[in-house]
PDB file of C-alpha atoms in Angstrom:
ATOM      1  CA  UNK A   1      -8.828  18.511   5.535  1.00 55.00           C
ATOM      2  CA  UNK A   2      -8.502  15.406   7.972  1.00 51.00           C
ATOM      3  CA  UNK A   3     -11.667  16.634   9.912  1.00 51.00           C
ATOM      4  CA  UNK A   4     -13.577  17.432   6.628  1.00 57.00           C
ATOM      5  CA  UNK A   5     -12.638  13.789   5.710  1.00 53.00           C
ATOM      6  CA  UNK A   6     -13.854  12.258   8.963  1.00 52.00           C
ATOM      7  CA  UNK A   7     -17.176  14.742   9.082  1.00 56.00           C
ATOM      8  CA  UNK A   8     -18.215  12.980   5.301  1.00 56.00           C
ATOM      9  CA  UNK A   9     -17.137   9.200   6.358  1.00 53.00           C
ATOM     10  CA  UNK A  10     -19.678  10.000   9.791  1.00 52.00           C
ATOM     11  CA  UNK A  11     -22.422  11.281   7.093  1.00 56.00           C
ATOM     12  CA  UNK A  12     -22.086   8.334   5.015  1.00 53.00           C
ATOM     13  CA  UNK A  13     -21.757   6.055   7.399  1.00 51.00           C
ATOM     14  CA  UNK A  14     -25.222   7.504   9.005  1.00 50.00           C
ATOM     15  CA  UNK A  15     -27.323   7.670   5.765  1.00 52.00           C
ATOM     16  CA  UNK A  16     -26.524   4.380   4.379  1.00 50.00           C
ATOM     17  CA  UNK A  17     -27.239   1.987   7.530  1.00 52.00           C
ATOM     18  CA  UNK A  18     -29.511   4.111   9.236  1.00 52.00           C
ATOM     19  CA  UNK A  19     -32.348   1.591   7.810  1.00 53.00           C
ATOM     20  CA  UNK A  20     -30.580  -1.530   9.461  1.00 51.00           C
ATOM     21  CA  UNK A  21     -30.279   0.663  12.405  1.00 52.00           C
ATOM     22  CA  UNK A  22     -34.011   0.876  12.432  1.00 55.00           C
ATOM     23  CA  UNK A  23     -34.257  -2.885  11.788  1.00 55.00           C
ATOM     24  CA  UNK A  24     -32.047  -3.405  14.998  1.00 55.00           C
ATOM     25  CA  UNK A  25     -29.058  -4.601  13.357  1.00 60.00           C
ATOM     26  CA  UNK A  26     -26.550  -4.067  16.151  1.00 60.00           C
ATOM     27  CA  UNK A  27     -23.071  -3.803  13.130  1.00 63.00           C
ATOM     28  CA  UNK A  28     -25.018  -0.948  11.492  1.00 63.00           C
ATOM     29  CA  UNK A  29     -25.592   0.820  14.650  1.00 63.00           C
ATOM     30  CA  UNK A  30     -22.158  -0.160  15.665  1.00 70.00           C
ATOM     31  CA  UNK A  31     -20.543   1.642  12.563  1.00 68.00           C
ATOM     32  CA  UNK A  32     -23.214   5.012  13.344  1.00 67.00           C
ATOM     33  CA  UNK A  33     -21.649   4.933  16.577  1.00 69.00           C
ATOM     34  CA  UNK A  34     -17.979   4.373  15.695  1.00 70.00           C
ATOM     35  CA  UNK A  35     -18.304   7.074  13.157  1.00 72.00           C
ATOM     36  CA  UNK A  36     -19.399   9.781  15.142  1.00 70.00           C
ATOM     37  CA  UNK A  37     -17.523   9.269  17.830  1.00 73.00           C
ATOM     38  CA  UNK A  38     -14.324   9.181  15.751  1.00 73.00           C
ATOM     39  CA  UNK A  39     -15.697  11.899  13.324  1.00 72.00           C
ATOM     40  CA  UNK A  40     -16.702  14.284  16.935  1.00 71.00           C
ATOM     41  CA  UNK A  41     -12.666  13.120  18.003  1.00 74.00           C
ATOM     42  CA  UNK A  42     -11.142  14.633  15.209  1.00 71.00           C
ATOM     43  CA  UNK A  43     -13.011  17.848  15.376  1.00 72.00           C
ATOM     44  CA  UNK A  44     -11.959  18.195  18.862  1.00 72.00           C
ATOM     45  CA  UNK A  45      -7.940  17.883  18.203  1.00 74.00           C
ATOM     46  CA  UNK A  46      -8.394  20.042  15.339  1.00 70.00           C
ATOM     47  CA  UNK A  47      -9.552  22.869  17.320  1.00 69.00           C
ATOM     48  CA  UNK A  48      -7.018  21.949  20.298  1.00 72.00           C
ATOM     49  CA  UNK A  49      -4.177  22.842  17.306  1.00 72.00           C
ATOM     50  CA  UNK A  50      -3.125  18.813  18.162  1.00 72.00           C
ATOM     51  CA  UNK A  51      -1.993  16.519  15.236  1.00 76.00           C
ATOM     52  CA  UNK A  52      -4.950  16.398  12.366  1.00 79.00           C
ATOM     53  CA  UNK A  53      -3.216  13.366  11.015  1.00 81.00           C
ATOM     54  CA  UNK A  54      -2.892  10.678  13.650  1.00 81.00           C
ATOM     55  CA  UNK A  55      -6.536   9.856  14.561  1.00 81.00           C
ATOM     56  CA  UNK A  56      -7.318   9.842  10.714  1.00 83.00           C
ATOM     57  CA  UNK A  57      -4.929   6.706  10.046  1.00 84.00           C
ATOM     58  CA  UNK A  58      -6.000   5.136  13.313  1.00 83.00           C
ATOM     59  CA  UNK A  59      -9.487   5.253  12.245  1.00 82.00           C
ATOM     60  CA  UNK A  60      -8.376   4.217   8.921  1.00 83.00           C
ATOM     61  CA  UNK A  61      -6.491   1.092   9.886  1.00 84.00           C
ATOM     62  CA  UNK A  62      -9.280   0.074  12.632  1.00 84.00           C
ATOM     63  CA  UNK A  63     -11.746   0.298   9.556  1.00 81.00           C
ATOM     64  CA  UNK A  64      -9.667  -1.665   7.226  1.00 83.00           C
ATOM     65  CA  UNK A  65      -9.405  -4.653   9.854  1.00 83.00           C
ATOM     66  CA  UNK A  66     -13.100  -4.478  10.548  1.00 80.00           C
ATOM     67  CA  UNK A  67     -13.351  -5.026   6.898  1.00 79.00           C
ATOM     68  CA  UNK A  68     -10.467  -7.567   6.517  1.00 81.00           C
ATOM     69  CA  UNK A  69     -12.431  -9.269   9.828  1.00 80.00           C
ATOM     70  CA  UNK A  70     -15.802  -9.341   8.231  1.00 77.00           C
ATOM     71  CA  UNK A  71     -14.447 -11.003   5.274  1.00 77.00           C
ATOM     72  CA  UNK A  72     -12.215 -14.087   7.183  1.00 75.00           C
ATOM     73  CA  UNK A  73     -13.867 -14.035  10.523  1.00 64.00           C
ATOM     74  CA  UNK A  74     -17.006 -15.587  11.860  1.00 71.00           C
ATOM     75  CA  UNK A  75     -19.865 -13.203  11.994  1.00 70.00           C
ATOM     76  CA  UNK A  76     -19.975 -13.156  16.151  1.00 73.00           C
ATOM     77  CA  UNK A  77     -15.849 -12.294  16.038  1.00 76.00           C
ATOM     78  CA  UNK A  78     -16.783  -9.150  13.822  1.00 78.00           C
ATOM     79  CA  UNK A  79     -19.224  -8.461  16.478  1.00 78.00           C
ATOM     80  CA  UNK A  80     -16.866  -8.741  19.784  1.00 80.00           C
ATOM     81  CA  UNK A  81     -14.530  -6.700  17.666  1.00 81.00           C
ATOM     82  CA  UNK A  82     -16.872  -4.152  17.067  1.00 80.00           C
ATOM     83  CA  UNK A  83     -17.659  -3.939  20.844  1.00 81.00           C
ATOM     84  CA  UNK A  84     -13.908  -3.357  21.785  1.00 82.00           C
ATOM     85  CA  UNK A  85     -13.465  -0.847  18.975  1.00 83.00           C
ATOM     86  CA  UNK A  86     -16.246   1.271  20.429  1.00 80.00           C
ATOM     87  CA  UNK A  87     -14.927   0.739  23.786  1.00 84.00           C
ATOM     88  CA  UNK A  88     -11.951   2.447  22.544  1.00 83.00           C
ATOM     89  CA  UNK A  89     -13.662   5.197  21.329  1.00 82.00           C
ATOM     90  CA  UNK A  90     -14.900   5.502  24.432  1.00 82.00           C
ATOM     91  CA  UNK A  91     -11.488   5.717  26.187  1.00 83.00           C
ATOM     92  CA  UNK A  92      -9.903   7.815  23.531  1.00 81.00           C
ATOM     93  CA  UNK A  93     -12.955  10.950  24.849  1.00 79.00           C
ATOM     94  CA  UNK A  94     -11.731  10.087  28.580  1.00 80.00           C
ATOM     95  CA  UNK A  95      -7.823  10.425  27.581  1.00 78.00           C
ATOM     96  CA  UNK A  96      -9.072  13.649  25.337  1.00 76.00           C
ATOM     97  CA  UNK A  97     -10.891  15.514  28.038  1.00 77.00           C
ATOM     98  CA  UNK A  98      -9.028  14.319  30.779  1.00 73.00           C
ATOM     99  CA  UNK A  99      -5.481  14.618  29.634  1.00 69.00           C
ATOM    100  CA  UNK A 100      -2.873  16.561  31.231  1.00 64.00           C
ATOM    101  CA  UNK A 101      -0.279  18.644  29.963  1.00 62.00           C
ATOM    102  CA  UNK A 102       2.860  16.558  28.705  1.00 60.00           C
ATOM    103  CA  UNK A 103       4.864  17.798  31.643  1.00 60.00           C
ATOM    104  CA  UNK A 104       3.042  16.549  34.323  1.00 70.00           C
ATOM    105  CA  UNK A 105       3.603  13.130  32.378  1.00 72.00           C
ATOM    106  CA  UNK A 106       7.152  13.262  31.921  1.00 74.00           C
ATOM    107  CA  UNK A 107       8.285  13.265  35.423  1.00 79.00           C
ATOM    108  CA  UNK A 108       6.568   9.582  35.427  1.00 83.00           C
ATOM    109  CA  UNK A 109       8.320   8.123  32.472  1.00 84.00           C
ATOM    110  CA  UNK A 110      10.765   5.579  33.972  1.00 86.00           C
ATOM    111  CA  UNK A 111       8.483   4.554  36.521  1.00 89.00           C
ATOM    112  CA  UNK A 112       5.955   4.086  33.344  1.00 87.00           C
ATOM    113  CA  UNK A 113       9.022   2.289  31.655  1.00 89.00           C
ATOM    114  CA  UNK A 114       9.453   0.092  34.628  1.00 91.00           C
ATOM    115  CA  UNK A 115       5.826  -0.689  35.043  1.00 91.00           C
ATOM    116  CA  UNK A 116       5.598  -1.667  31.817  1.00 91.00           C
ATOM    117  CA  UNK A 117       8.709  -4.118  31.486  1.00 91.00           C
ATOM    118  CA  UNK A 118       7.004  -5.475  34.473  1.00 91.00           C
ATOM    119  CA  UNK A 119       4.337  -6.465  33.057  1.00 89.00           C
ATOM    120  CA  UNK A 120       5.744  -7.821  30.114  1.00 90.00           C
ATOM    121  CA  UNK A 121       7.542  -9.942  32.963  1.00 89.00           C
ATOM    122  CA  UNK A 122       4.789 -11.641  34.213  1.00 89.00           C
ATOM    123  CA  UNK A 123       3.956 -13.070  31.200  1.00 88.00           C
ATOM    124  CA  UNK A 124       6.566 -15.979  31.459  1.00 86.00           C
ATOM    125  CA  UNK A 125       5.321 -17.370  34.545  1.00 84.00           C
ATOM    126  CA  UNK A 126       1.322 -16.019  34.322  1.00 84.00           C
ATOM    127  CA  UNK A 127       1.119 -16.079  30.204  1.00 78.00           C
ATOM    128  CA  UNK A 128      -1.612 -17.048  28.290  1.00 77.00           C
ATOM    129  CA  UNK A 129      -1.680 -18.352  24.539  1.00 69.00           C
ATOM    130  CA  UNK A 130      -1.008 -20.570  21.930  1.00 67.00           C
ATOM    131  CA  UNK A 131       3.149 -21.149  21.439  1.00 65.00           C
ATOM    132  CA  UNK A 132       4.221 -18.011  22.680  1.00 69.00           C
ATOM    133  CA  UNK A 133       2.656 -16.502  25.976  1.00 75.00           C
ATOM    134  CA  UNK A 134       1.931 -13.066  25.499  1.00 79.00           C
ATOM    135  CA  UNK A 135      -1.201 -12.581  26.941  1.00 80.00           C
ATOM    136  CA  UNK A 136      -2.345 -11.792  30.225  1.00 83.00           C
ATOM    137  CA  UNK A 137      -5.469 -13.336  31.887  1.00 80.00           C
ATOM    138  CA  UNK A 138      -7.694 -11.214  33.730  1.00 78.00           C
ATOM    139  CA  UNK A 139     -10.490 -13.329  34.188  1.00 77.00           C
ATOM    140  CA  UNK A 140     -13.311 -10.936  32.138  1.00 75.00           C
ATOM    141  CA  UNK A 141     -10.406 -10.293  29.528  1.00 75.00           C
ATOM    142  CA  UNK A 142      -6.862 -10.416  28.231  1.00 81.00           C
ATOM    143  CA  UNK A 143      -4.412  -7.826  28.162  1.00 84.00           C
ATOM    144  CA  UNK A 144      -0.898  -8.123  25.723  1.00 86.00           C
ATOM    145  CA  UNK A 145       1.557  -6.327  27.938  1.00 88.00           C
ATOM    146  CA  UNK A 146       3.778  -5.464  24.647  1.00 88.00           C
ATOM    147  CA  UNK A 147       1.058  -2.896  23.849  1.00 87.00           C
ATOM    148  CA  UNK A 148       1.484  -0.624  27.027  1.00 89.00           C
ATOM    149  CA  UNK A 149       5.043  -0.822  26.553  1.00 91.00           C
ATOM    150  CA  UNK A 150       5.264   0.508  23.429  1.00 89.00           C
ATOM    151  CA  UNK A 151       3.197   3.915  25.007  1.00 87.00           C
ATOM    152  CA  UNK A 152       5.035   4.215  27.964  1.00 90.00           C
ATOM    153  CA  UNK A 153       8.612   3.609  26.207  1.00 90.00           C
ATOM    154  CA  UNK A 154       8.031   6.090  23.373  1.00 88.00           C
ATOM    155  CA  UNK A 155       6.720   8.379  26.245  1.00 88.00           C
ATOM    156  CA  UNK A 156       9.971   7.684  28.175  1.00 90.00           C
ATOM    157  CA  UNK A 157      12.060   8.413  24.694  1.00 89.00           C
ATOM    158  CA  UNK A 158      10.336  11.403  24.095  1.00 87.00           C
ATOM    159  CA  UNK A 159      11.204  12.950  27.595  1.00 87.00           C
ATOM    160  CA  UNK A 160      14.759  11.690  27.758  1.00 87.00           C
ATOM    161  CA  UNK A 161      15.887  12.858  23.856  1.00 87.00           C
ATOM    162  CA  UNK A 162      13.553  16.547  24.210  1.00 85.00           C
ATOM    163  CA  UNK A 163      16.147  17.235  27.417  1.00 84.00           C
ATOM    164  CA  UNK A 164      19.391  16.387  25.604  1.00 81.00           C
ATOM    165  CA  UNK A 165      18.068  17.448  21.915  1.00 79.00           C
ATOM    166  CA  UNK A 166      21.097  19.709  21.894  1.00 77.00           C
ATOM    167  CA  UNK A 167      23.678  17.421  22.477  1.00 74.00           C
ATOM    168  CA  UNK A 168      22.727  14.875  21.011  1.00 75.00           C
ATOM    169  CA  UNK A 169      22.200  16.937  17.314  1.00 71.00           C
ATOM    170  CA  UNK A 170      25.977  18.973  18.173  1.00 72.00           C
ATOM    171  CA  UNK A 171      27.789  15.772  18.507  1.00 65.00           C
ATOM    172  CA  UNK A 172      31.367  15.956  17.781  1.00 68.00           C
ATOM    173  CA  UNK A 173      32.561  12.385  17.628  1.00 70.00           C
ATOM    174  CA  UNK A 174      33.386  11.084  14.208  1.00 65.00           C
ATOM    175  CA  UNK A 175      33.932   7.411  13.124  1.00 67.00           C
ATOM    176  CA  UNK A 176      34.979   7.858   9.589  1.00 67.00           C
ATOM    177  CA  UNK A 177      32.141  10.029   7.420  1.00 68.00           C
ATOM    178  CA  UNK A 178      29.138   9.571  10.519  1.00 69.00           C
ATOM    179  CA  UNK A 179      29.359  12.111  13.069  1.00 68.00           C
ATOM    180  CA  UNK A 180      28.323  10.051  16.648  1.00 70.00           C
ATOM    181  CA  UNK A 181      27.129  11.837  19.973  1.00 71.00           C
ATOM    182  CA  UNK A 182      28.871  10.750  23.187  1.00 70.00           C
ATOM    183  CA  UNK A 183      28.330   7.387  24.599  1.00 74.00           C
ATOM    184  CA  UNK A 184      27.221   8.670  27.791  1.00 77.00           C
ATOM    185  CA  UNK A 185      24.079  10.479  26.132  1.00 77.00           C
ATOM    186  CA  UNK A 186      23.235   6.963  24.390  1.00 80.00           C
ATOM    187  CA  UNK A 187      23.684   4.422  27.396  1.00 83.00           C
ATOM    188  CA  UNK A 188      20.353   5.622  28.629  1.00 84.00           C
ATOM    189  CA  UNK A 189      18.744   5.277  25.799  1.00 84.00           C
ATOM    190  CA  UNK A 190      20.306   1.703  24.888  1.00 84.00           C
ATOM    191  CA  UNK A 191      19.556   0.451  28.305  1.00 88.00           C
ATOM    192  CA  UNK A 192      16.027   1.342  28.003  1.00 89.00           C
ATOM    193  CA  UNK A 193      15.140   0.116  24.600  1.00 88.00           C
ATOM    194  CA  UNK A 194      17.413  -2.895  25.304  1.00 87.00           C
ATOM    195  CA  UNK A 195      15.834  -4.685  28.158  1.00 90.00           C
ATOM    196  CA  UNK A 196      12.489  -4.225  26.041  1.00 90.00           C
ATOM    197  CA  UNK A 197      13.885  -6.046  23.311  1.00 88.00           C
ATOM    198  CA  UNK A 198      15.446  -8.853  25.308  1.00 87.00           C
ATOM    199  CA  UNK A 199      11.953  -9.220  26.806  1.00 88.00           C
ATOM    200  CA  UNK A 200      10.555  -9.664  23.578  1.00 86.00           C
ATOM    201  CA  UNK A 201      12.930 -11.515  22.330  1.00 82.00           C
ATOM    202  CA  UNK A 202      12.492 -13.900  24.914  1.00 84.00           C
ATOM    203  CA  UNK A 203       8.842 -14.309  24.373  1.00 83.00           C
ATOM    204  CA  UNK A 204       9.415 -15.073  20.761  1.00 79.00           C
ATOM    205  CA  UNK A 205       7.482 -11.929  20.070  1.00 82.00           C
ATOM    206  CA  UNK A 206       9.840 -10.812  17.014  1.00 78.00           C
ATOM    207  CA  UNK A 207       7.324  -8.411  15.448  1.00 80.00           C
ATOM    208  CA  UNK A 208       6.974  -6.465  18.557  1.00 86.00           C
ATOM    209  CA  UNK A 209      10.929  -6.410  19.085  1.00 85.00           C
ATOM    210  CA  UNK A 210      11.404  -5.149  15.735  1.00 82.00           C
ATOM    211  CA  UNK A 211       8.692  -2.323  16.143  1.00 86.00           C
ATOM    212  CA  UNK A 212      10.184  -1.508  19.193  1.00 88.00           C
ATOM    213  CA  UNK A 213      13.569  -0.982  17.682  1.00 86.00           C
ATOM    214  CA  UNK A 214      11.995   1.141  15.307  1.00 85.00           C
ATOM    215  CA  UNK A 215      10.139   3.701  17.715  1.00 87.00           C
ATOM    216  CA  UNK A 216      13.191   4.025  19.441  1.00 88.00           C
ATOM    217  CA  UNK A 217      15.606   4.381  15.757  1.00 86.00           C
ATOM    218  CA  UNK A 218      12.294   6.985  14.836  1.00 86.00           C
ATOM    219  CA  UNK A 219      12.431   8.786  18.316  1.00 87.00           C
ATOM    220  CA  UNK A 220      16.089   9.397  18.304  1.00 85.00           C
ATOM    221  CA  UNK A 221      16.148  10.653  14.300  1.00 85.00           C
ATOM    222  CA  UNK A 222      13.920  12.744  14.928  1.00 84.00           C
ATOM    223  CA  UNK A 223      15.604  14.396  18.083  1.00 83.00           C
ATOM    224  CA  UNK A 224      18.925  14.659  16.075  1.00 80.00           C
ATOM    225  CA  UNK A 225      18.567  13.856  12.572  1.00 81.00           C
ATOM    226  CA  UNK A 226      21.819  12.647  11.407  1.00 79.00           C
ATOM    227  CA  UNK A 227      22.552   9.367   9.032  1.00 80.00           C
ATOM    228  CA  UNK A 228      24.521   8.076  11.787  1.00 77.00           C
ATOM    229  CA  UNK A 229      21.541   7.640  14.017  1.00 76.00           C
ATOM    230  CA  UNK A 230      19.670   5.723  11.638  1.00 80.00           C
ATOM    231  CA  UNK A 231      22.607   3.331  10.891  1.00 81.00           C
ATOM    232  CA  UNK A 232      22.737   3.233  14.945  1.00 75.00           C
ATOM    233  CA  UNK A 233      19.461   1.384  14.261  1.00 76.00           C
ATOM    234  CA  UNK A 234      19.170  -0.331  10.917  1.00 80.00           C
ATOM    235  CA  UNK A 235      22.526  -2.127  11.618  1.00 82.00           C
ATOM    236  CA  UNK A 236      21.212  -3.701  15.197  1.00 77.00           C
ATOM    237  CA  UNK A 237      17.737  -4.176  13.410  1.00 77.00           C
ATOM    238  CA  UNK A 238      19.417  -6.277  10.589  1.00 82.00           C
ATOM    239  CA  UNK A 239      21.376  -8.103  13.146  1.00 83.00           C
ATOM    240  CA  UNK A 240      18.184  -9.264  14.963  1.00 77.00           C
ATOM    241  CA  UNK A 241      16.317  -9.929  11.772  1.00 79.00           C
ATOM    242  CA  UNK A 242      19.037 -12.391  10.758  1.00 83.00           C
ATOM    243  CA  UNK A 243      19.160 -13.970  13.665  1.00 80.00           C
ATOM    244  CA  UNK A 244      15.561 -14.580  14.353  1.00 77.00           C
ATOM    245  CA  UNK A 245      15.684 -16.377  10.733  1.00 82.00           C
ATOM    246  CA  UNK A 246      18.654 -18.388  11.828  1.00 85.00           C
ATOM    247  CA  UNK A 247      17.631 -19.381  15.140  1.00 81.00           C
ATOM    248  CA  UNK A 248      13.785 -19.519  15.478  1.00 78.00           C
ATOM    249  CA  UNK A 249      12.092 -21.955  13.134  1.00 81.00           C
ATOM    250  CA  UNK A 250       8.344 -20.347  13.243  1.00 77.00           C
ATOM    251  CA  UNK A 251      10.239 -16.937  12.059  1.00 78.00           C
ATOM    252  CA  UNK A 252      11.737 -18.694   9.370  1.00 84.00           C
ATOM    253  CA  UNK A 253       8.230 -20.720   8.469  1.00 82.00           C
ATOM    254  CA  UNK A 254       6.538 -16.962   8.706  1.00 78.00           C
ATOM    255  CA  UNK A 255       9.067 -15.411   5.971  1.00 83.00           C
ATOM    256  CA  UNK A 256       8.762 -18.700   3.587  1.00 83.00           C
ATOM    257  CA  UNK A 257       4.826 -18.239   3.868  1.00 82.00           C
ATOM    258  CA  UNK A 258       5.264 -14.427   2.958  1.00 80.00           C
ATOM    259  CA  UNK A 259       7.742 -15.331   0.371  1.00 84.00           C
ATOM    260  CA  UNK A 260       5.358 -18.121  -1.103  1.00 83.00           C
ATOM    261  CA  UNK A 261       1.491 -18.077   0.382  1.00 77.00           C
ATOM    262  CA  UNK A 262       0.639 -20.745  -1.575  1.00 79.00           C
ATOM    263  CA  UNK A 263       2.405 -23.202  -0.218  1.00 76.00           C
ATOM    264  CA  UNK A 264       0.975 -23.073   3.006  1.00 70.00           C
ATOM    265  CA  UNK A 265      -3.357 -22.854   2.554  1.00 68.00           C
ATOM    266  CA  UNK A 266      -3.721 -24.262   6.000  1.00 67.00           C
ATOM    267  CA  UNK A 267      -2.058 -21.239   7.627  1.00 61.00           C
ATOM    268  CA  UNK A 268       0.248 -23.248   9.689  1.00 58.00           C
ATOM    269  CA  UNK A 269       2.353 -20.093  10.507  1.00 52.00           C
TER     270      UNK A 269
END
């Protein structure tokens, strides 16, 4: 169904702009390009037996934010925008016909992990940006080091809960009603997703922190699911959402702006 969906958005998207094409409108050709590509993706997954419903919501959301982009944005942003979108198409055919089994990733995953934190590291002394510094500068572009971390930490995740899947789901530990694994099966885990979110929190990057928490929360119900692993999460998560209220003023400027947007036109937050 996914692929059928995709194969009709690629048709439409070809019939209707195809006379801008002509006309050398470079968004129209953009969106023939962006379709197929994405449409030609899908079929390919499909037929490896992969997930039909991942690349359907990616192309989804990178469609609604071209549209949200067109609307707010000045017509040479929508442009760049466009550029790097089909630049990702691009890398998404290198990573499908040059991907690897799983396996051969795993054995890399907490030298990805540490990579990755490293990265996110550099930012405080070689950041780039407006308040906080999340951004790397790389001369012919910028690079947010967050976003790499959140790959190579659900990769690490994935590896560490699909070896102790077992023990973590036959856990035998009870604190009151929740049944908990053993500590020693968690530390990893904590230590992992832990430095990442004292990075972030450092940075001031609460979004990311938060999201972070939640791929890890995600990773580990769906390992073992048990209510006890998602209060393992929520609880921690509500902690941290409290406290970035309490403590950092643009957090708290950000929530009264989504509470009430009218009372900030300018966008200050």
């Amino acid at each position: 169904m996914a692929a059928g969906f995709l194969g009709i958005l690629a048709a439409v998207a070809i019939a209707f702009p195809w006379p801008a094409v002509r006309a050398g409108e470079p968004l129209s050709a953009f969106w023939v390009a962006w379709a197929v590509g994405m449409a030609l993706a899908q079929g390919f997954v499909v037929l490896k037996r992969g997930d039909p419903l991942l690349l359907p919501a990616a192309a989804g959301l990178s469609a609604l934010g071209q549209v949200v982009l067109s609307r707010l944005g000045p017509q040479g942003l929508v442009l760049r925008q466009s550029v790097w979108l089909l630049v990702g198409v691009g890398f998404l055919w290198a990573a499908l016909l040059l991907a690897r089994p799983a396996a051969r990733l795993d054995r890399w995953r907490y030298t990805l992990a540490v990579a990755a934190l490293g990265l996110v590291l550099l930012t405080f002394p070689f950041g780039a940006g407006t308040g906080a510094r999340l951004w790397l500068d790389l001369r012919f572009f910028f690079i947010q080091p967050v976003e790499p971390l959140k790959l190579a930490l659900a990769l690490t995740l994935a590896g560490y809960l699909a070896e102790r899947r077992e023990l973590l789901y036959y856990a035998r530990r009870h604190l009151g009603p929740l049944v908990l694994p053993a500590t020693t099966y968690l530390i990893p885990l904590g230590v992992v997703t832990g430095l990442a979110l004292l990075l972030l929190f450092a940075q001031r990057d609460l979004g990311s922190a938060l999201l972070v928490l939640g791929v890890a929360v995600g990773s580990l119900y769906a390992a073992a699911p048990r209510p006890a692993h998602l209060i393992l999460g929520l609880v921690p998560a509500g902690i941290a959402a409290a406290g970035g209220y309490l403590l950092n003023p643009v957090v708290r400027e950000r929530v009264h702006i989504w509470l009430d947007p009218w009372a900030d036109p300018e966008g200050r937050g």
